[in-house]
Coordinates of C-alpha atoms in Angstrom, one line a residue:
Chain A
M174 CA 0.0 0.0 0.0
K175 CA 2.9 2.4 -0.4
T176 CA 4.7 4.6 -2.8
K177 CA 7.3 6.7 -0.9
K178 CA 5.4 8.6 1.8
T179 CA 5.7 12.1 3.1
F180 CA 5.1 12.9 6.8
G181 CA 1.8 14.6 5.9
E182 CA 0.8 11.4 4.1
F183 CA 1.7 9.3 7.2
A184 CA -0.5 11.6 9.3
L185 CA -3.4 11.2 6.9
I186 CA -3.0 7.4 6.8
S187 CA -3.1 7.2 10.6
E188 CA -6.3 9.2 10.5
I189 CA -7.8 6.8 7.9
K190 CA -6.5 3.8 10.0
K191 CA -8.5 5.2 13.0
S192 CA -11.7 5.5 11.0
F193 CA -12.0 2.2 9.4
V194 CA -12.6 -1.5 10.1
K195 CA -10.7 -3.7 12.4
A196 CA -9.7 -7.2 11.7
G197 CA -12.1 -9.9 12.8
G198 CA -14.0 -12.9 11.3
R199 CA -13.0 -13.4 7.7
L200 CA -10.8 -10.3 7.8
K201 CA -7.5 -11.5 9.3
V202 CA -5.4 -8.3 8.7
A203 CA -7.0 -4.8 8.1
I204 CA -5.3 -1.5 7.4
G205 CA -1.8 -1.2 8.7
D206 CA 0.4 -3.8 7.0
D207 CA 1.5 -4.1 3.4
T208 CA -1.7 -5.7 2.4
A209 CA -5.0 -6.6 3.9
V210 CA -5.7 -10.3 4.4
F211 CA -9.1 -12.0 4.3
E212 CA -10.2 -15.6 4.2
E213 CA -12.2 -16.7 1.2
K214 CA -12.2 -20.4 2.0
K215 CA -10.4 -22.5 4.6
G216 CA -6.7 -22.5 3.7
R217 CA -6.9 -19.8 1.0
L218 CA -6.3 -16.2 2.1
L219 CA -6.8 -13.3 -0.3
L220 CA -4.5 -10.3 -0.1
S221 CA -5.3 -6.8 -1.3
T222 CA -3.4 -3.6 -1.7
T223 CA -3.6 -0.4 -3.6
D224 CA -1.1 2.3 -4.7
M225 CA -1.6 5.7 -6.3
M226 CA 1.0 7.5 -8.5
V227 CA 0.4 11.1 -9.4
E228 CA 2.4 13.1 -12.0
G229 CA 4.4 15.8 -10.5
V230 CA 4.7 13.9 -7.2
H231 CA 5.6 10.3 -7.9
F232 CA 6.7 10.7 -11.5
T233 CA 7.2 13.5 -14.0
A234 CA 5.9 14.1 -17.5
A235 CA 9.5 13.9 -18.8
Q236 CA 10.0 10.3 -17.5
N237 CA 9.6 7.3 -19.7
P238 CA 5.8 6.3 -19.5
F239 CA 6.7 2.6 -20.2
K240 CA 8.7 2.6 -17.0
V241 CA 6.1 4.5 -15.1
G242 CA 3.6 1.8 -16.0
Q243 CA 6.1 -0.9 -15.0
K244 CA 6.7 0.7 -11.6
A245 CA 3.0 1.1 -10.9
I246 CA 2.6 -2.7 -11.1
A247 CA 5.9 -3.5 -9.4
S248 CA 5.3 -1.4 -6.3
N249 CA 2.0 -3.2 -5.7
V250 CA 3.5 -6.6 -6.4
S251 CA 6.1 -5.7 -3.8
D252 CA 3.4 -5.3 -1.2
I253 CA 2.1 -8.8 -2.0
A254 CA 5.7 -10.2 -1.9
S255 CA 6.3 -8.7 1.6
M256 CA 3.4 -10.9 2.9
G257 CA 4.8 -14.0 1.1
G258 CA 1.9 -14.0 -1.3
T259 CA 1.3 -14.6 -5.0
P260 CA -0.2 -11.7 -7.1
L261 CA -3.3 -12.6 -9.0
Y262 CA -5.5 -9.8 -10.4
G263 CA -5.1 -6.1 -10.9
L264 CA -7.6 -3.2 -11.4
V265 CA -6.1 -0.3 -13.2
S266 CA -7.5 3.2 -12.8
A267 CA -5.9 5.9 -14.9
G268 CA -6.5 9.6 -15.2
F269 CA -5.1 11.4 -18.2
R270 CA -4.8 15.1 -19.1
K271 CA -6.9 16.2 -22.0
N272 CA -3.9 17.0 -24.1
V273 CA -2.2 13.6 -23.5
S274 CA -0.8 12.0 -26.6
R275 CA -2.1 8.6 -27.8
G276 CA 1.6 7.5 -27.8
Y277 CA 2.1 8.3 -24.1
V278 CA -1.0 6.4 -23.1
N279 CA 0.0 3.4 -25.2
E280 CA 3.5 3.3 -23.8
L281 CA 2.1 3.5 -20.2
L282 CA -0.3 0.7 -20.9
K283 CA 2.4 -1.4 -22.5
G284 CA 4.6 -0.9 -19.4
I285 CA 1.7 -2.0 -17.2
K286 CA 1.0 -5.0 -19.5
K287 CA 4.7 -6.1 -19.6
E288 CA 5.2 -5.9 -15.9
A289 CA 1.8 -7.6 -15.1
S290 CA 2.7 -10.4 -17.4
K291 CA 6.2 -10.8 -15.7
Y292 CA 4.4 -11.5 -12.4
N293 CA 1.4 -13.4 -13.8
V294 CA -1.0 -10.6 -12.9
G295 CA -4.2 -10.6 -14.9
I296 CA -5.6 -7.1 -15.4
I297 CA -9.3 -7.7 -14.9
G298 CA -10.8 -4.3 -14.6
G299 CA -10.2 -0.6 -14.7
D300 CA -11.5 2.9 -15.0
T301 CA -10.2 5.6 -17.3
V302 CA -11.1 9.2 -16.7
S303 CA -9.9 12.6 -17.8
S304 CA -7.9 14.6 -15.2
Q305 CA -6.0 17.8 -14.8
V306 CA -2.9 15.7 -14.1
N307 CA -1.9 12.2 -15.2
I308 CA -2.6 9.6 -12.4
I309 CA -2.4 5.8 -12.2
N310 CA -3.9 3.8 -9.4
I311 CA -3.5 0.0 -9.2
A312 CA -5.4 -2.2 -6.8
L313 CA -3.9 -5.6 -6.7
L314 CA -5.3 -8.9 -5.3
G315 CA -3.1 -11.8 -4.4
E316 CA -3.4 -15.0 -2.4
V317 CA -1.5 -17.1 0.1
T318 CA -2.0 -20.8 -0.3
G319 CA -1.6 -22.5 3.0
K320 CA -2.1 -20.4 6.1
K321 CA 1.3 -18.8 6.4
Y322 CA 1.9 -15.1 5.6
A323 CA 4.4 -12.6 6.9
L324 CA 3.6 -9.5 9.0
R325 CA 5.5 -6.5 10.1
S326 CA 4.6 -7.2 13.7
R327 CA 6.2 -10.6 14.1
A328 CA 9.9 -9.8 14.4
G329 CA 11.3 -11.4 17.6
E330 CA 13.9 -10.1 20.0
G331 CA 17.3 -11.4 19.0
D332 CA 16.2 -12.0 15.4
F333 CA 18.8 -11.2 12.7
I334 CA 17.7 -8.4 10.3
L335 CA 18.3 -9.1 6.6
V336 CA 17.6 -7.3 3.4
T337 CA 17.4 -8.7 -0.2
G338 CA 19.3 -7.2 -3.1
T339 CA 21.0 -3.8 -3.0
L340 CA 19.7 -0.5 -1.7
G341 CA 19.9 3.1 -3.0
N342 CA 18.8 2.2 -6.6
G343 CA 15.6 4.1 -6.4
A344 CA 17.3 7.3 -5.1
A345 CA 20.2 7.0 -7.6
A346 CA 17.8 6.7 -10.5
L347 CA 15.9 9.7 -9.3
L348 CA 19.2 11.7 -9.1
A349 CA 19.8 10.6 -12.7
G350 CA 16.3 11.8 -13.8
D351 CA 15.2 8.2 -14.3
I352 CA 12.8 5.7 -12.8
Y353 CA 14.1 2.6 -11.2
V354 CA 12.0 -0.5 -12.1
P355 CA 12.7 -3.0 -9.3
K356 CA 12.8 -6.8 -9.7
I357 CA 10.4 -8.0 -7.0
Q358 CA 11.7 -11.0 -4.9
I359 CA 8.4 -12.8 -5.1
S360 CA 9.7 -16.4 -5.4
F361 CA 12.2 -16.0 -2.6
A362 CA 9.6 -14.5 -0.3
K363 CA 7.0 -17.2 -1.1
E364 CA 9.6 -20.0 -0.5
A365 CA 10.9 -18.5 2.7
V366 CA 7.4 -17.7 4.2
K367 CA 6.2 -21.2 3.2
A368 CA 9.2 -22.7 5.0
G369 CA 8.1 -20.7 8.1
I370 CA 11.5 -19.1 8.8
I371 CA 10.6 -15.5 8.3
N372 CA 9.4 -13.7 11.4
G373 CA 8.8 -10.0 10.5
M374 CA 8.8 -8.6 6.9
I375 CA 8.2 -5.3 5.1
D376 CA 9.2 -4.0 1.7
V377 CA 11.6 -1.1 1.4
S378 CA 9.4 1.6 -0.3
D379 CA 10.1 4.5 2.0
G380 CA 13.8 4.0 2.6
L381 CA 15.6 1.6 5.0
S382 CA 15.5 3.8 8.0
S383 CA 11.8 4.5 7.8
E384 CA 11.0 0.8 7.2
L385 CA 13.2 -0.4 10.1
H386 CA 11.2 2.0 12.3
H387 CA 7.9 0.5 11.1
L388 CA 9.2 -3.1 11.6
A389 CA 10.5 -2.3 15.1
E390 CA 7.4 -0.3 16.2
E391 CA 4.9 -2.9 14.9
S392 CA 6.9 -5.6 16.7
K393 CA 7.2 -3.5 19.8
L394 CA 11.0 -3.9 19.7
G395 CA 14.2 -1.9 19.2
A396 CA 16.8 -2.6 16.5
F397 CA 20.5 -2.2 15.8
I398 CA 22.1 -2.2 12.3
D399 CA 25.7 -1.7 11.1
I400 CA 25.8 0.9 8.5
K401 CA 28.7 -0.8 6.8
A402 CA 26.6 -3.8 6.2
I403 CA 24.1 -2.0 3.9
P404 CA 24.5 -3.5 0.4
L405 CA 25.0 -0.8 -2.2
S406 CA 24.9 -1.4 -6.0
A407 CA 27.8 -0.3 -8.1
L408 CA 25.5 2.0 -10.0
T409 CA 24.3 3.7 -6.8
E410 CA 28.0 4.3 -5.7
K411 CA 28.8 5.7 -9.2
I412 CA 25.8 8.1 -9.4
A413 CA 26.3 9.2 -5.7
A414 CA 30.0 10.0 -6.5
K415 CA 29.0 11.9 -9.6
K416 CA 26.3 13.9 -7.9
K417 CA 28.4 14.4 -4.7
K418 CA 25.9 12.6 -2.5
D419 CA 26.6 10.0 0.2
A420 CA 25.6 6.6 -1.1
Y421 CA 24.7 5.3 2.3
T422 CA 22.4 8.2 2.9
L423 CA 20.7 7.4 -0.4
A424 CA 20.3 3.8 0.8
L425 CA 19.0 4.7 4.2
N426 CA 16.6 7.5 3.3
G427 CA 16.1 7.3 -0.5
G428 CA 13.4 4.7 -0.8
E429 CA 11.7 3.2 -3.8
D430 CA 14.0 0.2 -3.8
Y431 CA 11.3 -2.3 -3.2
E432 CA 13.6 -4.9 -1.7
L433 CA 12.5 -7.0 1.3
L434 CA 13.5 -6.2 4.8
F435 CA 12.9 -9.1 7.1
T436 CA 14.0 -10.9 10.3
V437 CA 14.8 -14.5 11.1
A438 CA 15.5 -16.3 14.4
P439 CA 19.3 -17.0 14.9
K440 CA 18.7 -20.8 14.5
N441 CA 17.3 -20.1 11.0
L442 CA 20.1 -17.9 9.7
R443 CA 22.0 -20.7 7.9
K444 CA 18.8 -22.0 6.3
I445 CA 17.7 -18.6 4.9
L446 CA 21.2 -17.9 3.6
K447 CA 21.2 -21.3 1.8
M448 CA 17.8 -20.5 0.4
G449 CA 19.1 -17.3 -1.2
K450 CA 22.3 -18.8 -2.4
G451 CA 22.9 -18.3 -6.2
K452 CA 19.4 -16.7 -6.6
T453 CA 18.7 -13.9 -4.2
K454 CA 21.5 -11.7 -2.7
L455 CA 20.9 -11.5 1.1
S456 CA 22.8 -9.2 3.6
V457 CA 22.6 -9.4 7.4
L458 CA 22.3 -5.8 8.6
G459 CA 21.9 -6.3 12.4
V460 CA 19.6 -7.6 15.1
M461 CA 16.3 -6.8 16.8
R462 CA 16.6 -5.8 20.4
E463 CA 14.5 -4.8 23.4
K464 CA 12.3 -1.8 22.8
K465 CA 14.0 0.3 25.5
L466 CA 17.3 0.1 23.6
G467 CA 15.8 2.1 20.8
I468 CA 16.6 2.0 17.0
K469 CA 20.3 2.6 16.5
Y470 CA 23.1 2.1 14.0
S471 CA 26.9 1.9 14.2
D472 CA 28.6 4.4 12.0
F473 CA 31.9 4.0 10.1
N474 CA 33.9 4.7 13.3
G475 CA 32.0 2.1 15.2
E476 CA 30.1 4.7 17.2
L477 CA 26.5 3.8 18.2
K478 CA 24.0 6.5 17.1
I479 CA 20.3 6.9 17.1
L480 CA 18.8 6.1 13.7
P481 CA 16.4 8.9 12.7
R482 CA 13.2 8.1 10.8
R483 CA 13.8 10.2 7.7
G484 CA 11.3 11.5 5.2
Y485 CA 10.1 14.7 3.7
D486 CA 6.7 16.3 3.8
H487 CA 4.8 17.2 0.7
F488 CA 2.0 18.6 2.8
A489 CA 4.1 20.9 5.0
Chain B
M212 CA -16.3 0.4 -13.2
K213 CA -17.9 3.7 -14.2
T214 CA -18.3 7.2 -13.3
K215 CA -19.9 9.1 -16.2
K216 CA -17.8 8.6 -19.2
T217 CA -16.7 10.8 -22.1
F218 CA -16.2 9.6 -25.6
G219 CA -12.5 9.9 -25.2
E220 CA -12.7 7.8 -22.1
F221 CA -14.7 5.2 -24.0
A222 CA -12.0 5.0 -26.7
L223 CA -9.3 4.5 -24.0
I224 CA -11.2 1.8 -22.3
S225 CA -11.7 -0.1 -25.5
E226 CA -7.9 0.1 -26.0
I227 CA -7.3 -1.2 -22.5
K228 CA -9.9 -4.0 -23.1
K229 CA -7.9 -5.1 -26.1
S230 CA -4.7 -5.2 -24.2
F231 CA -5.6 -7.2 -21.2
V232 CA -6.6 -10.7 -20.0
K233 CA -9.6 -12.7 -21.3
A234 CA -11.9 -14.7 -19.2
G235 CA -11.0 -18.3 -18.6
G236 CA -10.3 -20.8 -15.7
R237 CA -11.1 -19.1 -12.4
L238 CA -11.8 -15.8 -14.2
K239 CA -15.4 -15.9 -15.3
V240 CA -15.8 -12.3 -16.5
A241 CA -12.9 -10.0 -17.4
I242 CA -12.9 -6.4 -18.4
G243 CA -16.1 -5.2 -20.1
D244 CA -19.0 -5.7 -17.7
D245 CA -19.8 -3.7 -14.5
T246 CA -17.4 -5.9 -12.5
A247 CA -15.0 -8.7 -13.1
V248 CA -16.0 -12.1 -11.7
F249 CA -13.6 -14.8 -10.5
E250 CA -14.2 -18.0 -8.6
E251 CA -12.5 -18.4 -5.2
K252 CA -14.2 -21.6 -4.3
K253 CA -17.0 -23.6 -5.8
G254 CA -20.1 -21.7 -5.4
R255 CA -18.5 -18.5 -4.3
L256 CA -17.7 -15.9 -6.9
L257 CA -15.8 -12.7 -6.1
L258 CA -16.6 -9.5 -7.9
S259 CA -14.2 -6.5 -8.3
T260 CA -14.6 -3.0 -9.6
T261 CA -12.8 0.3 -9.4
D262 CA -13.8 3.9 -10.0
M263 CA -11.8 7.1 -10.0
M264 CA -13.1 10.6 -9.3
V265 CA -11.0 13.7 -10.1
E266 CA -11.7 17.2 -8.8
G267 CA -12.5 19.5 -11.6
V268 CA -13.9 16.6 -13.7
H269 CA -16.2 14.5 -11.5
F270 CA -16.6 16.9 -8.6
T271 CA -15.6 20.5 -7.8
A272 CA -13.8 22.0 -4.8
A273 CA -17.0 23.9 -3.9
Q274 CA -19.1 20.8 -3.6
N275 CA -19.7 19.2 -0.2
P276 CA -16.8 16.8 0.5
F277 CA -19.0 14.6 2.7
K278 CA -21.3 13.9 -0.4
V279 CA -18.2 13.5 -2.6
G280 CA -17.1 10.7 -0.3
Q281 CA -20.5 9.2 -0.2
K282 CA -20.8 9.2 -4.0
A283 CA -17.3 7.6 -4.4
I284 CA -18.6 4.5 -2.4
A285 CA -22.1 4.5 -3.9
S286 CA -20.9 4.5 -7.6
N287 CA -18.8 1.4 -6.9
V288 CA -21.6 -0.3 -4.9
S289 CA -23.8 0.3 -7.9
D290 CA -21.5 -1.8 -10.1
I291 CA -21.7 -4.7 -7.6
A292 CA -25.5 -4.3 -7.5
S293 CA -25.8 -4.5 -11.3
M294 CA -24.3 -8.0 -11.1
G295 CA -26.7 -9.0 -8.3
G296 CA -23.8 -9.2 -5.8
T297 CA -23.1 -8.2 -2.2
P298 CA -20.3 -5.6 -1.6
L299 CA -17.6 -6.7 0.9
Y300 CA -14.4 -4.8 1.1
G301 CA -13.1 -1.5 -0.2
L302 CA -9.6 -0.1 -0.9
V303 CA -9.5 3.7 -0.8
S304 CA -6.8 5.7 -2.6
A305 CA -6.9 9.4 -2.1
G306 CA -4.7 12.2 -3.5
F307 CA -5.0 15.6 -1.8
R308 CA -3.7 19.0 -2.7
K309 CA -0.9 20.3 -0.4
N310 CA -3.1 23.2 0.8
V311 CA -6.1 21.0 1.5
S312 CA -7.7 21.7 4.9
R313 CA -7.8 19.0 7.6
G314 CA -11.6 19.7 7.7
Y315 CA -12.1 18.9 4.1
V316 CA -10.2 15.6 4.4
N317 CA -12.2 14.7 7.5
E318 CA -15.5 15.4 5.9
L319 CA -14.6 13.4 2.8
L320 CA -13.5 10.4 5.0
K321 CA -16.7 10.7 7.0
G322 CA -18.7 10.5 3.8
I323 CA -16.8 7.4 2.7
K324 CA -17.2 5.9 6.1
K325 CA -21.0 6.6 6.4
E326 CA -21.7 5.2 3.0
A327 CA -19.5 2.2 3.4
S328 CA -21.3 1.4 6.7
K329 CA -24.7 1.8 4.9
Y330 CA -23.8 -1.0 2.5
N331 CA -21.7 -3.1 5.0
V332 CA -18.5 -2.4 3.1
G333 CA -15.3 -2.8 5.2
I334 CA -12.6 -0.4 4.2
I335 CA -9.5 -2.7 4.5
G336 CA -6.8 -0.8 2.9
G337 CA -5.7 2.4 1.1
D338 CA -3.1 4.8 0.0
T339 CA -2.9 8.5 0.6
V340 CA -0.6 10.7 -1.5
S341 CA -0.2 14.3 -2.2
S342 CA -1.4 15.5 -5.6
Q343 CA -1.8 18.7 -7.6
V344 CA -5.6 18.0 -7.6
N345 CA -7.8 16.1 -5.2
I346 CA -8.6 12.5 -6.3
I347 CA -10.4 9.6 -4.9
N348 CA -10.2 6.1 -6.2
I349 CA -12.2 3.2 -4.7
A350 CA -11.6 -0.4 -5.6
L351 CA -14.4 -2.6 -4.3
L352 CA -14.7 -6.3 -3.8
G353 CA -18.0 -8.1 -3.6
E354 CA -19.3 -11.6 -3.9
V355 CA -22.1 -13.6 -5.3
T356 CA -23.2 -16.6 -3.2
G357 CA -24.7 -19.2 -5.4
K358 CA -23.7 -19.2 -9.0
K359 CA -26.1 -16.6 -10.3
Y360 CA -25.0 -13.2 -11.4
A361 CA -26.4 -10.8 -14.0
L362 CA -24.5 -9.6 -17.1
R363 CA -25.1 -7.0 -19.7
S364 CA -24.9 -9.6 -22.4
R365 CA -27.8 -11.8 -21.4
A366 CA -30.8 -9.7 -22.5
G367 CA -33.2 -11.8 -24.8
E368 CA -35.2 -10.8 -27.8
G369 CA -38.7 -9.9 -26.6
D370 CA -37.6 -9.2 -23.1
F371 CA -39.3 -6.2 -21.3
I372 CA -36.9 -3.4 -20.4
L373 CA -37.3 -2.1 -16.9
V374 CA -35.6 0.5 -14.7
T375 CA -35.6 1.0 -10.9
G376 CA -36.4 4.3 -9.2
T377 CA -36.5 7.7 -11.1
L378 CA -34.1 9.1 -13.6
G379 CA -32.6 12.6 -14.1
N380 CA -31.6 13.1 -10.5
G381 CA -27.9 13.1 -11.2
A382 CA -28.2 15.7 -13.9
A383 CA -30.7 17.8 -11.9
A384 CA -28.4 17.9 -8.9
L385 CA -25.5 19.0 -11.2
L386 CA -27.7 21.8 -12.6
A387 CA -28.3 22.9 -9.0
G388 CA -24.6 22.8 -8.2
D389 CA -25.0 19.8 -5.9
I390 CA -24.0 16.2 -5.9
Y391 CA -26.7 13.5 -6.1
V392 CA -26.0 10.6 -3.6
P393 CA -28.0 7.7 -5.0
K394 CA -29.6 4.9 -3.0
I395 CA -28.3 1.8 -4.5
Q396 CA -31.0 -0.9 -5.1
I397 CA -28.7 -3.7 -3.7
S398 CA -31.4 -5.8 -2.0
F399 CA -33.8 -5.8 -4.9
A400 CA -31.0 -6.7 -7.3
K401 CA -29.8 -9.6 -5.1
E402 CA -33.3 -11.0 -4.7
A403 CA -34.2 -10.7 -8.3
V404 CA -30.9 -12.2 -9.6
K405 CA -31.1 -15.0 -7.0
A406 CA -34.7 -15.8 -8.2
G407 CA -33.2 -16.1 -11.8
I408 CA -35.7 -13.7 -13.4
I409 CA -33.2 -11.0 -14.6
N410 CA -31.7 -11.6 -18.0
G411 CA -29.5 -8.5 -18.8
M412 CA -28.6 -5.8 -16.3
I413 CA -26.5 -2.6 -16.2
D414 CA -26.4 0.4 -13.9
V415 CA -27.3 3.8 -15.2
S416 CA -24.1 5.8 -14.6
D417 CA -23.7 7.3 -18.1
G418 CA -27.3 8.1 -18.8
L419 CA -30.2 5.9 -20.0
S420 CA -29.5 6.2 -23.7
S421 CA -25.9 5.3 -23.4
E422 CA -26.6 2.3 -21.1
L423 CA -29.4 1.0 -23.3
H424 CA -26.9 1.0 -26.2
H425 CA -24.4 -1.0 -24.0
L426 CA -27.1 -3.5 -23.0
A427 CA -28.3 -4.0 -26.6
E428 CA -24.8 -4.2 -28.1
E429 CA -23.5 -6.6 -25.6
S430 CA -26.6 -8.8 -26.1
K431 CA -26.4 -8.4 -29.9
L432 CA -29.9 -7.0 -30.0
G433 CA -31.9 -3.9 -30.8
A434 CA -34.3 -2.1 -28.4
F435 CA -37.3 0.1 -28.3
I436 CA -38.4 2.4 -25.5
D437 CA -41.3 4.8 -25.1
I438 CA -40.0 8.1 -23.9
K439 CA -43.2 8.8 -22.0
A440 CA -42.5 5.7 -19.8
I441 CA -39.3 7.2 -18.4
P442 CA -39.8 7.8 -14.7
L443 CA -38.9 11.4 -13.6
S444 CA -38.7 12.5 -10.0
A445 CA -40.6 15.6 -9.0
L446 CA -37.3 17.3 -8.1
T447 CA -35.9 16.7 -11.6
E448 CA -39.0 18.2 -13.2
K449 CA -38.8 21.2 -10.8
I450 CA -35.1 21.9 -11.4
A451 CA -35.5 21.3 -15.2
A452 CA -38.3 23.8 -15.4
K453 CA -36.4 26.4 -13.3
K454 CA -33.2 26.0 -15.5
K455 CA -35.3 25.8 -18.7
K456 CA -34.0 22.3 -19.6
D457 CA -36.0 19.4 -20.9
A458 CA -36.5 16.9 -18.0
Y459 CA -36.6 13.9 -20.4
T460 CA -33.3 14.9 -22.0
L461 CA -31.7 15.1 -18.5
A462 CA -33.0 11.6 -17.8
L463 CA -31.8 10.2 -21.2
N464 CA -28.4 11.8 -21.3
G465 CA -27.6 13.1 -17.9
G466 CA -26.3 10.1 -16.1
E467 CA -25.0 9.6 -12.6
D468 CA -28.4 8.2 -11.5
Y469 CA -27.1 4.8 -10.5
E470 CA -30.4 3.1 -11.0
L471 CA -30.6 -0.4 -12.5
L472 CA -31.6 -1.0 -16.1
F473 CA -32.5 -4.6 -16.7
T474 CA -34.6 -7.0 -18.8
V475 CA -37.0 -9.8 -18.0
A476 CA -38.7 -12.4 -20.1
P477 CA -42.4 -11.6 -20.7
K478 CA -43.4 -14.6 -18.5
N479 CA -41.5 -13.1 -15.5
L480 CA -42.9 -9.6 -15.7
R481 CA -45.7 -10.1 -13.1
K482 CA -43.2 -11.8 -10.8
I483 CA -40.6 -8.9 -10.9
L484 CA -43.3 -6.3 -10.5
K485 CA -44.6 -8.1 -7.4
M486 CA -41.0 -8.3 -6.1
G487 CA -40.6 -4.5 -6.3
K488 CA -44.1 -3.8 -4.9
G489 CA -44.0 -1.4 -1.9
K490 CA -40.1 -1.4 -1.9
T491 CA -38.6 -0.6 -5.2
K492 CA -40.3 1.5 -7.9
L493 CA -40.1 -0.3 -11.2
S494 CA -41.1 1.2 -14.6
V495 CA -41.4 -0.8 -17.9
L496 CA -39.7 1.3 -20.6
G497 CA -40.0 -1.0 -23.7
V498 CA -38.8 -4.2 -25.2
M499 CA -35.6 -5.8 -26.6
R500 CA -35.9 -6.5 -30.4
E501 CA -33.9 -8.0 -33.3
K502 CA -30.6 -6.3 -33.8
K503 CA -31.5 -5.1 -37.3
L504 CA -34.4 -3.1 -36.0
G505 CA -31.9 -0.8 -34.2
I506 CA -32.2 1.2 -31.0
K507 CA -35.2 3.4 -31.1
Y508 CA -37.7 5.4 -29.0
S509 CA -41.2 6.7 -29.6
D510 CA -41.4 10.5 -28.9
F511 CA -44.4 12.4 -27.5
N512 CA -46.2 12.3 -30.8
G513 CA -45.8 8.6 -31.0
E514 CA -43.2 8.9 -33.8
L515 CA -40.5 6.3 -33.9
K516 CA -36.9 7.7 -33.9
I517 CA -33.4 6.5 -33.7
L518 CA -32.1 6.8 -30.1
P519 CA -28.6 8.4 -30.3
R520 CA -25.9 7.4 -27.9
R521 CA -25.2 10.7 -26.2
G522 CA -22.2 11.8 -24.3
Y523 CA -19.6 14.5 -24.2
D524 CA -15.9 14.3 -24.7
H525 CA -13.5 15.6 -22.1
F526 CA -10.5 14.6 -24.3
A527 CA -11.7 16.3 -27.5

């Protein structure tokens, strides 16, 4: 349910969360995690999530519409992945400016179609309207077969904290005026959740620092990570150097990487590393700790510091 | 899947329809009807629909945000009703301008909550973003228990054409600078579909003329209606007179009434009228005919004329 959020957006979401339904009966998970979860029949749980992208906020008119379409699907698939689910069906709502070119619309639709096909998502419905600004909203349904799904709130004290892939790609692409189309770790997430060795999980849409805060808060724990352990891609380091930015800051606060941040009990560390071997890059970032120890990181001098929850506020 | 559509929007939708998945396997109905239909377990079918409303196009900043929120839910519930289904869960995506007031957001959310509660819809997820213009997108899931659901394409030759309630309310409210919040005929639709006496059905979101064209085309038939049979509300007649508009034109082309337009076999006419008695106003408008006879109406002089598919084009 998340493109990169602003503080104002966080405040609105918390207001919406207060207003609406609570889990109970068929509804296993309501607002507050990456997807909602409800039971359709015994042993089959449906997941649902939605994500809105607005031109001028989440993408620009100058960016490649094919990639904008791809990202719209990928960011929703990422929410399904972070529950350990399989994406099924998508509903696409699009608002287009009156003067939009047929070519732009076609490229955007092609990007949606390409990415939907990559993850076996069937687009089964939609709405197209005219708008003062281009908008794409995707609502995605997925499922969990079996009863296991991952939640943000299930990290345990002493769990190792891991992340898939490399971070900073979203921020680096933005610096280069491009859009990063992530490869969602859907198969890895399904396999690991099915094996029952993932405790807490969230996808990295708002930046590592913000997501670690979510994971720790929802699990009522503290956390410690080693900044040197954060995996950076070569491209991120290159663009950061060129633009005179700190690559680790991009990884911590940049967001839109859509990798998976998750925790495993110490006894399952070997198992999960074996599962990723040769297929999914995994990095151990730190450990979950008691809540009173706070959320901290060790910097390059080994000094322990408080990890701020970064972000920026479109509404301010 | 429809707020009132423009011709440009129709063209885009037909492009999207070409691109995406076709029904098959679990997916019983794909893009093209009021909702998609897929099977979750034997005998339980899930319905899904989505609807986007953009400020400046579908509502204005001056209109009551509570009613805007109500209408956002009601228009989606109407799509579920037109299949004979029961609404279940909603996903709300909202984009707000940076300078939006907290009061505006609260009223809009209250309207969504009030209307969701009226139809037993649980809001289970959402996304809130900042935007250059206020936007609401609702994705709604519903279900059909039993295997019966209504489609646009099942009208039969010789069927009577009926409509619930009165028409012209949406257009009249618009003329008065207001928003019409429809009462969706969900119980009537469920009962009638369950009884197996509805052949083709669609909701009147784009105006009677346009919806009759949809119904006839999807059923590969022609249609004839008597313009004098169109039910107008007293309020519509009053506002039409005040604004010097023709009330029947409002009803035919205005849209946003969210009543149900449906067909029944002649042998079931008495049964359906009995079902509506005392609860749901029903009017018989005409009959479905051979395709080659076209889509026609008899005017106030009894003259038979071609019924044009009206609309207006935001994209032109």
